[in-house]
Short mmCIF file of C-alpha atoms and ligand atoms in Angstrom, two decimals:
data_model
loop_
_atom_site.label_atom_id
_atom_site.label_comp_id
_atom_site.label_asym_id
_atom_site.label_seq_id
_atom_site.Cartn_x
_atom_site.Cartn_y
_atom_site.Cartn_z
CA MET A 26 -0.21 -17.90 -1.79
CA ALA A 27 2.10 -19.44 0.79
CA THR A 28 2.67 -17.35 3.90
CA GLY A 29 6.15 -16.90 5.41
CA GLU A 30 5.27 -19.56 7.98
CA ASP A 31 4.15 -22.02 5.31
CA SER A 32 7.30 -21.67 3.25
CA ARG A 33 9.49 -22.28 6.32
CA LEU A 34 7.44 -25.36 7.07
CA ASN A 35 7.88 -26.60 3.54
CA ARG A 36 11.60 -25.99 3.77
CA ARG A 37 11.74 -28.22 6.82
CA ARG A 38 9.65 -30.93 5.16
CA LEU A 39 12.01 -30.79 2.22
CA LEU A 40 15.02 -31.13 4.48
CA THR A 41 13.48 -34.03 6.33
CA GLY A 42 12.46 -35.89 3.24
CA ALA A 43 15.79 -35.48 1.52
CA GLY A 44 17.13 -38.69 2.95
CA LEU A 45 20.46 -36.98 3.53
CA ALA A 46 23.40 -38.82 2.26
CA LEU A 47 25.29 -39.78 5.41
CA SER A 48 24.70 -43.40 6.29
CA ALA A 49 23.86 -44.54 9.79
CA ALA A 50 26.97 -46.66 9.86
CA THR A 51 29.23 -43.73 8.97
CA LEU A 52 27.71 -41.57 11.67
CA ALA A 53 27.88 -44.31 14.24
CA SER A 54 31.50 -45.17 13.54
CA THR A 55 32.60 -41.51 13.53
CA ALA A 56 30.96 -40.98 16.86
CA THR A 57 32.20 -44.22 18.38
CA ALA A 58 35.72 -43.01 17.79
CA GLN A 59 34.94 -39.82 19.69
CA GLN A 60 32.92 -41.18 22.58
CA PRO A 61 34.49 -42.35 25.84
CA ALA A 62 34.36 -46.15 25.80
CA VAL A 63 31.43 -47.49 27.78
CA GLU A 64 30.57 -51.05 26.99
CA PRO A 65 26.91 -51.52 26.12
CA PRO A 66 25.47 -54.59 27.83
CA THR A 67 26.06 -57.76 25.84
CA ASP A 68 23.53 -60.44 25.12
CA PRO A 69 24.55 -63.30 22.83
CA ASP A 70 20.99 -63.84 21.61
CA PHE A 71 20.49 -60.23 20.85
CA HIS A 72 19.67 -59.06 17.35
CA ASP A 73 19.29 -55.32 17.01
CA PRO A 74 15.76 -54.85 15.64
CA ASP A 75 16.63 -51.29 14.65
CA GLU A 76 19.41 -52.27 12.28
CA THR A 77 17.08 -53.00 9.40
CA THR A 78 15.20 -49.73 9.70
CA ALA A 79 18.05 -47.45 10.76
CA ALA A 80 18.34 -45.82 7.34
CA GLN A 81 14.69 -44.79 7.44
CA VAL A 82 14.81 -43.20 10.87
CA GLN A 83 18.00 -41.19 10.54
CA PRO A 84 17.34 -37.52 11.29
CA PRO A 85 18.52 -34.67 9.09
CA PRO A 86 22.01 -33.91 10.42
CA SER A 87 22.90 -30.39 11.43
CA ALA A 88 25.21 -28.45 9.14
CA GLU A 89 27.00 -27.12 12.23
CA PRO A 90 30.73 -27.93 12.02
CA ILE A 91 31.96 -30.51 14.53
CA PRO A 92 35.27 -29.40 16.04
CA LYS A 93 37.93 -32.11 16.25
CA GLY A 94 37.55 -34.24 19.36
CA ALA A 95 34.12 -32.79 20.17
CA THR A 96 30.93 -34.80 20.59
CA ASP A 97 29.26 -35.64 17.30
CA TRP A 98 25.75 -34.41 18.01
CA ASN A 99 24.53 -35.73 14.68
CA TRP A 100 25.42 -39.22 15.87
CA VAL A 101 23.75 -38.58 19.23
CA ARG A 102 20.62 -37.35 17.47
CA GLY A 103 20.64 -40.42 15.27
CA GLN A 104 20.15 -42.62 18.33
CA TRP A 105 16.50 -41.61 18.40
CA ALA A 106 13.69 -42.85 16.17
CA LEU A 107 11.63 -39.67 16.39
CA ASP A 108 9.34 -38.42 13.68
CA TRP A 109 11.87 -36.02 12.20
CA SER A 110 9.22 -33.98 10.38
CA LEU A 111 8.53 -32.52 13.84
CA VAL A 112 10.81 -30.21 15.79
CA ASP A 113 10.45 -31.69 19.25
CA LEU A 114 11.25 -29.00 21.81
CA SER A 115 9.49 -30.79 24.66
CA ALA A 116 12.12 -33.00 26.28
CA MET A 117 10.78 -31.81 29.63
CA LEU A 118 7.53 -33.71 29.19
CA PHE A 119 7.86 -37.36 28.20
CA ALA A 120 10.83 -39.24 26.86
CA SER A 121 11.32 -41.16 23.71
CA ASN A 122 14.25 -43.47 24.14
CA PRO A 123 17.65 -43.65 22.46
CA ARG A 124 18.56 -46.89 20.72
CA LEU A 125 20.50 -48.39 23.65
CA VAL A 126 17.44 -48.06 25.91
CA ARG A 127 14.96 -49.18 23.23
CA ASN A 128 17.01 -52.27 22.57
CA ALA A 129 17.31 -53.15 26.26
CA ILE A 130 13.55 -52.83 26.75
CA ASP A 131 12.95 -54.93 23.67
CA ARG A 132 15.40 -57.64 24.75
CA HIS A 133 13.79 -57.94 28.18
CA ARG A 134 10.29 -57.85 26.74
CA ARG A 135 11.09 -60.75 24.45
CA GLY A 136 12.57 -62.69 27.37
CA LEU A 137 9.51 -62.06 29.52
CA ASP A 138 7.14 -62.97 26.70
CA ALA A 139 8.99 -66.23 26.13
CA SER A 140 8.96 -67.28 29.78
CA PRO A 141 7.88 -64.66 32.30
CA VAL A 142 8.63 -66.69 35.39
CA THR A 143 12.07 -68.07 34.57
CA TYR A 144 13.26 -64.84 32.93
CA LEU A 145 12.17 -62.91 36.02
CA GLU A 146 13.53 -65.38 38.59
CA ASN A 147 17.08 -65.19 37.40
CA ARG A 148 17.28 -61.54 36.65
CA ASN A 149 14.98 -59.37 38.71
CA ARG A 150 17.01 -58.66 41.81
CA PRO A 151 20.40 -58.29 40.04
CA LEU A 152 18.93 -56.09 37.31
CA GLN A 153 17.08 -53.80 39.74
CA ASN A 154 20.22 -53.53 41.83
CA ALA A 155 22.24 -52.80 38.68
CA ALA A 156 19.84 -49.95 37.88
CA ARG A 157 20.28 -48.61 41.42
CA ALA A 158 24.04 -48.88 41.08
CA ALA A 159 23.96 -47.08 37.71
CA ALA A 160 21.87 -44.26 39.19
CA GLY A 161 24.21 -44.14 42.19
CA GLN A 162 27.27 -43.93 39.98
CA TYR A 163 25.63 -41.20 37.89
CA PHE A 164 24.84 -39.10 40.96
CA ASP A 165 27.73 -40.17 43.20
CA VAL A 166 25.81 -41.99 45.91
CA LYS A 167 25.86 -45.61 47.01
CA ALA A 168 23.44 -47.98 45.29
CA GLU A 169 21.79 -48.62 48.65
CA ASP A 170 20.79 -44.94 48.80
CA VAL A 171 18.76 -45.17 45.59
CA ALA A 172 15.09 -46.19 45.49
CA LEU A 173 13.44 -47.06 42.18
CA VAL A 174 10.01 -45.55 41.67
CA GLU A 175 7.71 -45.05 38.69
CA SER A 176 7.86 -41.26 38.34
CA THR A 177 8.72 -38.02 40.08
CA THR A 178 5.12 -37.87 41.23
CA SER A 179 5.15 -41.27 42.93
CA GLY A 180 8.59 -40.57 44.45
CA ILE A 181 7.48 -37.24 45.90
CA GLY A 182 4.27 -38.83 47.19
CA LEU A 183 6.17 -41.67 48.89
CA LEU A 184 8.76 -39.31 50.33
CA TYR A 185 6.38 -36.90 52.04
CA ALA A 186 3.88 -39.60 53.03
CA GLY A 187 6.72 -41.35 54.86
CA MET A 188 7.91 -38.38 56.89
CA ASP A 189 7.19 -37.64 60.50
CA LEU A 190 5.26 -34.44 59.83
CA ARG A 191 3.52 -34.27 63.19
CA TYR A 192 1.40 -31.47 64.64
CA GLY A 193 3.55 -28.51 65.71
CA THR A 194 6.07 -28.93 62.90
CA GLU A 195 5.99 -27.25 59.51
CA VAL A 196 7.16 -27.74 55.95
CA LEU A 197 8.45 -24.68 54.12
CA THR A 198 7.86 -24.59 50.39
CA THR A 199 7.24 -21.88 47.80
CA THR A 200 4.47 -20.59 45.58
CA HIS A 201 6.71 -21.42 42.59
CA ASP A 202 6.64 -25.18 43.14
CA TYR A 203 4.63 -27.61 41.10
CA TYR A 204 1.27 -29.21 41.84
CA VAL A 205 2.98 -32.51 42.71
CA THR A 206 4.95 -31.05 45.63
CA HIS A 207 2.04 -28.94 46.86
CA GLU A 208 -0.48 -31.76 46.72
CA ALA A 209 1.83 -34.40 48.23
CA LEU A 210 2.55 -32.02 51.12
CA ARG A 211 -1.12 -31.17 51.57
CA LEU A 212 -2.03 -34.86 51.78
CA ALA A 213 0.85 -35.71 54.13
CA ALA A 214 0.13 -32.75 56.39
CA ALA A 215 -3.58 -33.57 56.51
CA ARG A 216 -2.74 -37.09 57.72
CA ARG A 217 -0.05 -36.10 60.21
CA GLY A 218 -1.03 -32.62 61.44
CA ALA A 219 1.96 -30.51 60.32
CA SER A 220 1.42 -27.19 58.60
CA VAL A 221 2.67 -26.24 55.15
CA ARG A 222 3.83 -22.67 54.50
CA LYS A 223 4.35 -21.35 50.97
CA ILE A 224 6.50 -18.29 50.44
CA THR A 225 7.20 -16.23 47.33
CA LEU A 226 10.86 -15.85 46.42
CA PHE A 227 10.67 -13.19 43.71
CA ASP A 228 8.16 -11.13 41.77
CA ARG A 229 9.82 -11.49 38.37
CA SER A 230 11.64 -14.74 37.66
CA GLU A 231 13.62 -13.12 34.85
CA ASP A 232 15.30 -10.68 37.27
CA ALA A 233 15.66 -12.96 40.31
CA THR A 234 19.06 -13.14 41.97
CA ILE A 235 20.76 -15.88 43.97
CA ASP A 236 21.17 -13.64 47.04
CA GLN A 237 17.48 -12.70 46.99
CA ILE A 238 16.34 -16.32 46.72
CA VAL A 239 18.68 -17.64 49.41
CA GLY A 240 17.91 -14.69 51.70
CA ARG A 241 14.13 -15.20 51.45
CA ILE A 242 14.40 -18.90 52.20
CA ILE A 243 16.79 -18.64 55.12
CA GLY A 244 14.85 -15.70 56.58
CA ASN A 245 11.75 -17.90 56.63
CA ILE A 246 13.21 -20.91 58.46
CA ARG A 247 11.50 -21.10 61.84
CA PRO A 248 12.27 -23.27 64.90
CA GLU A 249 9.40 -25.58 63.90
CA THR A 250 10.53 -25.94 60.25
CA ARG A 251 11.52 -29.56 59.66
CA VAL A 252 11.41 -29.86 55.88
CA LEU A 253 12.34 -27.50 53.06
CA ALA A 254 10.57 -28.69 49.89
CA LEU A 255 11.81 -27.07 46.68
CA THR A 256 12.04 -27.72 42.95
CA TRP A 257 15.41 -27.65 41.19
CA VAL A 258 14.18 -26.16 37.93
CA HIS A 259 10.73 -24.54 37.99
CA SER A 260 8.56 -25.91 35.22
CA SER A 261 6.57 -22.65 35.01
CA THR A 262 9.38 -20.17 34.37
CA GLY A 263 12.46 -22.36 33.84
CA LEU A 264 14.22 -20.73 36.78
CA LYS A 265 16.88 -23.04 38.22
CA MET A 266 17.14 -22.78 41.98
CA PRO A 267 20.61 -22.28 43.50
CA ILE A 268 20.44 -25.55 45.43
CA ARG A 269 24.09 -25.52 46.56
CA ALA A 270 23.88 -21.94 47.88
CA ILE A 271 20.67 -22.76 49.77
CA ALA A 272 22.23 -25.91 51.27
CA ASP A 273 25.29 -23.93 52.37
CA ALA A 274 23.14 -21.28 54.02
CA LEU A 275 21.07 -23.96 55.77
CA ALA A 276 24.11 -25.77 57.21
CA PRO A 277 24.81 -23.40 60.13
CA ILE A 278 21.12 -23.51 61.16
CA ASN A 279 21.12 -27.30 61.12
CA ALA A 280 24.43 -27.43 63.01
CA GLN A 281 22.59 -25.96 66.03
CA ARG A 282 19.87 -28.62 65.98
CA ALA A 283 19.49 -32.23 67.12
CA PRO A 284 19.50 -34.65 64.11
CA LEU A 285 15.74 -35.27 64.03
CA ASP A 286 14.96 -31.54 64.32
CA ARG A 287 17.14 -30.53 61.37
CA VAL A 288 15.62 -29.00 58.27
CA LEU A 289 15.61 -31.81 55.71
CA PHE A 290 16.22 -30.30 52.28
CA CYS A 291 14.13 -32.19 49.68
CA VAL A 292 14.11 -31.39 45.99
CA ASP A 293 11.92 -32.27 43.04
CA GLY A 294 14.88 -32.56 40.70
CA VAL A 295 13.27 -33.78 37.52
CA HIS A 296 14.17 -30.84 35.27
CA GLY A 297 17.81 -30.76 36.32
CA PHE A 298 18.42 -34.53 36.39
CA GLY A 299 19.80 -35.57 33.02
CA VAL A 300 20.73 -31.97 32.17
CA GLU A 301 23.09 -30.62 34.83
CA ASN A 302 26.60 -31.95 35.27
CA THR A 303 26.49 -32.46 39.01
CA THR A 304 25.99 -35.02 41.78
CA LEU A 305 24.06 -35.23 45.04
CA PRO A 306 27.11 -34.34 47.19
CA GLN A 307 27.84 -31.37 44.93
CA LEU A 308 24.23 -30.15 45.03
CA GLY A 309 24.15 -30.48 48.82
CA CYS A 310 20.44 -31.27 49.33
CA ASP A 311 19.38 -34.29 51.40
CA VAL A 312 16.96 -35.93 48.96
CA LEU A 313 16.42 -35.57 45.23
CA VAL A 314 13.46 -37.12 43.44
CA ALA A 315 13.41 -37.35 39.66
CA GLY A 316 11.52 -39.16 36.95
CA CYS A 317 13.90 -40.84 34.50
CA HIS A 318 11.46 -40.50 31.60
CA LYS A 319 12.11 -36.86 30.80
CA TRP A 320 15.59 -35.37 30.36
CA LEU A 321 17.34 -38.65 31.12
CA PHE A 322 15.45 -40.22 28.18
CA GLY A 323 15.02 -43.38 30.24
CA PRO A 324 12.22 -45.92 30.04
CA ARG A 325 8.74 -44.50 30.48
CA GLY A 326 7.32 -45.17 33.93
CA THR A 327 10.63 -44.96 35.81
CA GLY A 328 12.16 -42.62 38.38
CA VAL A 329 14.43 -42.49 41.41
CA ILE A 330 14.54 -41.19 44.94
CA ILE A 331 18.16 -40.49 45.83
CA GLY A 332 18.75 -39.77 49.51
CA SER A 333 21.56 -39.38 51.99
CA PRO A 334 21.63 -41.89 54.88
CA ALA A 335 20.57 -39.02 57.21
CA ALA A 336 17.52 -38.47 55.02
CA TRP A 337 16.49 -42.12 54.94
CA ALA A 338 16.57 -42.08 58.75
CA ARG A 339 13.72 -39.53 58.63
CA VAL A 340 11.47 -41.51 56.25
CA THR A 341 9.32 -44.64 56.65
CA PRO A 342 8.36 -46.75 53.62
CA THR A 343 4.70 -46.79 52.60
CA VAL A 344 4.54 -49.62 50.05
CA PRO A 345 5.93 -53.07 50.95
CA SER A 346 9.30 -53.71 49.29
CA PHE A 347 10.17 -56.91 47.42
CA LEU A 348 13.75 -55.75 46.98
CA ALA A 349 15.08 -55.36 50.54
CA PRO A 350 17.18 -58.49 51.23
CA ASN A 351 15.36 -59.36 54.44
CA ALA A 352 11.86 -58.22 53.44
CA TYR A 353 10.28 -61.68 53.41
CA GLY A 354 12.52 -63.01 56.21
CA ALA A 355 11.34 -60.22 58.52
CA TRP A 356 7.72 -60.91 57.61
CA LEU A 357 8.03 -64.66 58.17
CA GLY A 358 10.13 -64.24 61.30
CA GLY A 359 7.89 -61.51 62.69
CA TYR A 360 10.68 -59.01 63.22
CA ASP A 361 11.26 -55.40 62.15
CA PRO A 362 13.14 -55.25 58.84
CA GLY A 363 15.33 -52.44 60.21
CA PRO A 364 16.27 -48.94 59.07
CA THR A 365 14.92 -47.40 55.89
CA THR A 366 17.10 -47.90 52.81
CA GLY A 367 16.69 -47.26 49.12
CA ALA A 368 15.67 -50.90 48.72
CA ARG A 369 12.98 -50.61 51.36
CA MET A 370 11.70 -47.41 49.73
CA THR A 371 11.42 -49.18 46.37
CA PRO A 372 7.76 -50.23 46.06
CA GLY A 373 7.30 -53.97 45.56
CA GLY A 374 4.82 -55.76 43.37
CA PHE A 375 5.16 -57.11 39.84
CA LYS A 376 5.81 -54.32 37.36
CA ALA A 377 6.71 -53.48 33.79
CA PHE A 378 10.12 -54.94 34.59
CA GLU A 379 11.46 -54.51 31.07
CA HIS A 380 11.30 -50.76 31.73
CA VAL A 381 12.72 -50.87 35.26
CA TRP A 382 15.67 -53.02 34.17
CA ALA A 383 16.46 -50.82 31.16
CA MET A 384 17.10 -47.83 33.44
CA THR A 385 20.71 -49.02 33.55
CA GLU A 386 21.11 -48.36 29.83
CA ALA A 387 19.66 -44.85 30.23
CA PHE A 388 22.42 -43.98 32.69
CA GLN A 389 24.99 -45.72 30.48
CA PHE A 390 23.88 -43.68 27.47
CA HIS A 391 24.26 -40.42 29.39
CA THR A 392 27.66 -41.44 30.67
CA MET A 393 28.71 -42.46 27.17
CA VAL A 394 27.72 -39.10 25.68
CA GLY A 395 29.12 -37.34 28.75
CA LYS A 396 27.39 -35.33 31.48
CA GLN A 397 29.48 -32.26 30.79
CA ALA A 398 28.81 -32.41 27.05
CA ILE A 399 25.07 -32.84 27.61
CA GLU A 400 24.92 -29.89 30.00
CA GLY A 401 26.89 -27.73 27.57
CA ARG A 402 24.76 -28.72 24.59
CA THR A 403 21.43 -28.27 26.38
CA GLN A 404 22.37 -24.95 27.94
CA GLY A 405 23.97 -23.76 24.70
CA LEU A 406 20.81 -24.39 22.68
CA ALA A 407 18.66 -22.85 25.44
CA ALA A 408 20.93 -19.78 25.48
CA ARG A 409 20.58 -19.39 21.70
CA LEU A 410 16.80 -19.58 22.06
CA LYS A 411 16.73 -17.12 24.97
CA LEU A 412 18.97 -14.66 23.17
CA GLY A 413 16.80 -14.76 20.05
CA LEU A 414 13.60 -14.33 22.06
CA SER A 415 15.05 -11.49 24.13
CA ASN A 416 15.52 -9.50 20.91
CA MET A 417 11.84 -9.76 19.94
CA PRO A 418 9.82 -6.83 21.26
CA HIS A 419 6.54 -8.81 21.29
CA ILE A 420 8.01 -11.57 23.49
CA SER A 421 8.73 -11.42 27.19
CA LEU A 422 11.15 -14.02 28.41
CA LYS A 423 10.46 -15.50 31.85
CA THR A 424 13.61 -17.62 32.19
CA PRO A 425 16.73 -15.89 33.50
CA MET A 426 19.55 -15.48 30.97
CA ASP A 427 22.12 -16.38 33.65
CA SER A 428 23.08 -20.07 33.31
CA ARG A 429 23.46 -20.24 37.12
CA LEU A 430 19.69 -19.69 37.26
CA SER A 431 18.52 -21.65 34.24
CA ALA A 432 18.91 -25.08 32.64
CA GLY A 433 17.03 -26.40 29.60
CA ILE A 434 13.53 -24.96 30.05
CA VAL A 435 12.82 -21.70 28.21
CA SER A 436 9.54 -19.98 29.16
CA PHE A 437 8.01 -16.88 27.64
CA ASP A 438 4.84 -14.95 26.76
CA VAL A 439 3.85 -13.59 23.37
CA ALA A 440 2.05 -10.23 23.51
CA GLY A 441 -1.65 -10.49 22.74
CA LEU A 442 -1.70 -14.31 22.56
CA SER A 443 -2.52 -16.93 25.17
CA ALA A 444 0.12 -19.57 25.93
CA ASP A 445 -2.20 -22.25 24.56
CA GLY A 446 -2.78 -20.22 21.42
CA VAL A 447 0.98 -19.93 20.84
CA VAL A 448 1.46 -23.66 21.41
CA ARG A 449 -1.32 -24.40 18.89
CA ARG A 450 0.27 -22.13 16.28
CA LEU A 451 3.67 -23.69 16.84
CA ARG A 452 2.18 -27.17 16.42
CA ALA A 453 0.72 -26.09 13.10
CA LEU A 454 4.32 -25.44 12.09
CA ASN A 455 5.42 -28.85 13.39
CA ILE A 456 7.11 -27.39 16.48
CA ILE A 457 6.23 -29.26 19.66
CA GLY A 458 6.18 -27.04 22.75
CA SER A 459 3.83 -26.87 25.71
CA ALA A 460 2.01 -24.46 28.02
CA ALA A 461 2.88 -24.64 31.72
CA PRO A 462 -0.03 -26.09 33.77
CA TYR A 463 0.11 -23.36 36.41
CA ALA A 464 -2.23 -20.50 37.41
CA THR A 465 -0.17 -18.26 35.12
CA ARG A 466 0.52 -20.13 31.92
CA HIS A 467 3.69 -19.47 29.95
CA VAL A 468 4.84 -21.08 26.70
CA ARG A 469 7.70 -23.56 27.17
CA LEU A 470 10.21 -24.70 24.61
CA THR A 471 12.83 -27.04 25.95
CA PRO A 472 15.79 -27.85 23.72
CA SER A 473 17.74 -30.99 24.48
CA MET A 474 20.79 -32.81 23.13
CA ARG A 475 18.59 -34.19 20.32
CA ASN A 476 18.05 -30.73 18.86
CA THR A 477 20.13 -28.73 16.43
CA THR A 478 20.84 -25.03 16.08
CA GLU A 479 18.65 -25.22 12.95
CA ASP A 480 15.74 -26.38 15.15
CA ILE A 481 16.21 -23.37 17.41
CA ASP A 482 16.46 -20.96 14.48
CA TYR A 483 13.37 -22.48 12.90
CA ALA A 484 11.41 -21.95 16.15
CA LEU A 485 12.75 -18.40 16.44
CA GLY A 486 11.67 -17.72 12.86
CA ALA A 487 8.19 -19.01 13.64
CA LEU A 488 7.93 -16.87 16.76
CA ALA A 489 9.30 -13.75 15.09
CA GLY A 490 6.31 -13.75 12.77
CA MET A 491 3.77 -14.65 15.41
CA THR A 492 1.50 -11.78 16.24
CA ARG A 493 -2.19 -11.49 16.93
CA ARG A 494 -4.26 -11.80 13.76
C1 PLP B 20 8.43 -29.91 38.44
C2 PLP B 20 7.74 -31.16 38.00
N1 PLP B 20 7.72 -32.24 38.80
C3 PLP B 20 7.12 -33.37 38.44
C4 PLP B 20 6.49 -33.51 37.23
C5 PLP B 20 5.85 -34.83 36.88
O1 PLP B 20 6.89 -35.73 36.55
P1 PLP B 20 6.65 -37.30 36.48
O2 PLP B 20 6.00 -37.59 35.18
O3 PLP B 20 8.01 -37.90 36.52
O4 PLP B 20 5.82 -37.66 37.63
C6 PLP B 20 6.47 -32.41 36.36
C7 PLP B 20 5.77 -32.40 35.06
O5 PLP B 20 5.86 -33.06 34.17
C8 PLP B 20 7.11 -31.22 36.75
O6 PLP B 20 7.12 -30.15 35.94
#
């Protein structure tokens, strides 16, 4: 006999297989009318390889009504070629790309396969600079303040390896940060002699307050503190740090210090970038590092370091740049290439350029859908999930309900079950979540703009019936 879980699963399979009457063209044209006009890049030779298969990859649209003038999320969802028999609630891990990005990668791949050298010669520098400009526009900084890297991990590694973390200075970070920040700091400090101090900001993430977090950080800044290394959205609990409030509280301390002694505020921003409707000046930190292959749904193997000019002045590149305009001239002429810039912080070498160049389309896609709409959709679905979980006595939610302290990650425990056990049971129901790779492991479900309210309700239904057997 089918269990409750099985019948829900079958219902989903049925939905997915139904083929659902709306055509791709109808959805696309409806949405085009509602989207702000952003011209996709044109290429006269370009034939959209997806056109022929679009009908097969269309997802089941949500039955949710679309208010007049609002974003058509069914159209947005239809930009992906996911396996729609799965409910993917793992946008925080690794991106699959929307059509605009897939097509750009494909176009460049075909160009490179036809003639790698000539295709590269004419395009590389302008296309990398276009990607930097697109990232800059997205986050309201100049293109020259953007470095292109391959991931959050490589960006964080390059950032801290390049800092003057000499003996007698310290970096302040927290016990809540991820392995990547901790390990990059450990390696940098071991080379340079600085110390790294980790503080705890709260005992229970779900009850944390902005005042408590800001107070703990500011109370721990010492005369020797030169760097504050934090994470925008914690990937263990989903807590979103109040970056602006921390930056504001840090400002009077820094105002008393000489420029090179100021506390440089550096953020692993990967789980806010592509979700939150903000910019670097609005956030107020000095440097933000983010992979573009998670919430931004950009090409896999891409990321950015976005810094203020004051921050670049505190960092030295580690990997030789091919992008800085005078890189080879300085080498041949035997002179110093000058101050650090985003171009000089962009590692050189030949790369998977079709991915690097298609970063531009990832930023265009987000702009086309709208940063505000994406934030609202992601937070709205996360709020629905949190509310549902908070009403289940066997589940303890770790992510704050307050949207000032949370973004798209929803973390929780299920009584009597390990996080890995819950993730396994969810997978058996075609729901893709993950367990946080921290000392204390929580289950994470992370809705994104590709999900529907039906996806959330399906996951809630699965979790409602999940108890120890
Ligand atoms: C907070 C945080 N930073 C960095 C990473 C790694 O990101 P990337 O794949 O861009 O290096 C993760 C995990 O995926 C993470 O949770």
